[in-house]
Short mmCIF file of C-alpha atoms in Angstrom, two decimals:
data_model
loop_
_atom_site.label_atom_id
_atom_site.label_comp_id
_atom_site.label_asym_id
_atom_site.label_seq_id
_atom_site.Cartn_x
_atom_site.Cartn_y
_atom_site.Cartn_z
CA UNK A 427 21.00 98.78 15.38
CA UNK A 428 24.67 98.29 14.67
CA UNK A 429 26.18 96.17 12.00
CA UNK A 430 29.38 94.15 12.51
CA UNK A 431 31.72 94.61 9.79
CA UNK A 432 33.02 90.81 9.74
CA UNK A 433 29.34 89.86 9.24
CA UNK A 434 28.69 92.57 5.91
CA UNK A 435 32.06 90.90 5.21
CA UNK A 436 31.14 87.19 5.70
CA UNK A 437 27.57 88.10 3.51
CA UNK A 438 29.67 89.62 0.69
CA UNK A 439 32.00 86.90 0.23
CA UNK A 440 28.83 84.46 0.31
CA UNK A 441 27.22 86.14 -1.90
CA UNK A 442 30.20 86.47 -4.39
CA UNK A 443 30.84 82.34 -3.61
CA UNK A 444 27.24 81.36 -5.10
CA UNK A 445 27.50 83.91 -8.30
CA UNK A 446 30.65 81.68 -8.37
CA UNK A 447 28.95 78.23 -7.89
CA UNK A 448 26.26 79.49 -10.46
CA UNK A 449 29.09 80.50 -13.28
CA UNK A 450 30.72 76.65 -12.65
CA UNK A 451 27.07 74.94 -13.48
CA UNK A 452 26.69 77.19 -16.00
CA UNK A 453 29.67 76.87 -18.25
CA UNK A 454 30.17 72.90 -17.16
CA UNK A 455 26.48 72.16 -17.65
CA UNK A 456 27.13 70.60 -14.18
CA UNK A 457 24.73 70.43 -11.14
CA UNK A 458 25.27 72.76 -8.76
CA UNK A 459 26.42 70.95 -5.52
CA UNK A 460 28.78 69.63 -8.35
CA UNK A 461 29.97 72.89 -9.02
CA UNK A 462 29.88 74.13 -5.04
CA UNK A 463 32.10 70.95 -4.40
CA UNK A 464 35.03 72.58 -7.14
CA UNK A 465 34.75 75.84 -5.32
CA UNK A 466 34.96 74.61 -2.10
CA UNK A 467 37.57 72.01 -2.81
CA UNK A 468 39.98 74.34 -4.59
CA UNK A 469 43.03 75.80 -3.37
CA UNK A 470 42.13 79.08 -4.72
CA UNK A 471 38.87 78.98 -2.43
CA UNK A 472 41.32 78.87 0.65
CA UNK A 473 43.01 81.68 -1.02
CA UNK A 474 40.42 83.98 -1.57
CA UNK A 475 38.57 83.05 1.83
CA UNK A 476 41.73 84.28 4.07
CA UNK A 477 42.25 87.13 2.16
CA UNK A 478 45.60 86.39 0.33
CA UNK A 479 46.25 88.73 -2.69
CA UNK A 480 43.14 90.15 -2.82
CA UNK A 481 41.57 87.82 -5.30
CA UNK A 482 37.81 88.55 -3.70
CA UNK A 483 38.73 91.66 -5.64
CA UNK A 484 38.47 89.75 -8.82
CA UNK A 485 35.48 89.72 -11.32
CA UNK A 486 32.69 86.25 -10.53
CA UNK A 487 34.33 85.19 -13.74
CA UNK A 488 37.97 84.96 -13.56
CA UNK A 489 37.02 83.37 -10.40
CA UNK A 490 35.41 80.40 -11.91
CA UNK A 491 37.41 80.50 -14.98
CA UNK A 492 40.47 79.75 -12.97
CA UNK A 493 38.92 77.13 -10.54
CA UNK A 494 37.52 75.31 -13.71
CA UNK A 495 41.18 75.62 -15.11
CA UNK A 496 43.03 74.44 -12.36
CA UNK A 497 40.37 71.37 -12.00
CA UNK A 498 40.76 69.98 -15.30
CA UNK A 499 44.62 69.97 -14.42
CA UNK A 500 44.06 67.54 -11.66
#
């Protein structure tokens, strides 16, 4: 049984996008389809998604620190 890369790819970044999602709720006391629509809705998703700088390289965290931060400046 072989295993395409772009899949274990796909899982990983799905996997880091809900530890995301969770962090959001968490620290905005938010529901989570609340939080999921800031993720989703953020330029930095689009960023990390394609790839661009390497941000999937940065901790859960930052991640949601920085989405947060750039949503209370809209």
């Amino acid at each position: 049984m072989s295993f395409n890369m772009d899949k274990a790819t796909r899982i990983l970044r799905d996997m880091k996008y809900s530890r995301i999602i969770g962090l959001i709720a968490e620290k905005l006391q938010i529901p989570l389809e609340e939080a999921m629509d800031m993720l989703y809705s953020s330029v930095l998703f689009e960023i990390i998604d394609d790839g661009t700088a390497d941000l999937i390289c940065r901790s859960d965290l930052y991640l949601a620190n920085e989405i947060i931060r750039m949503h209370n400046k809209k």
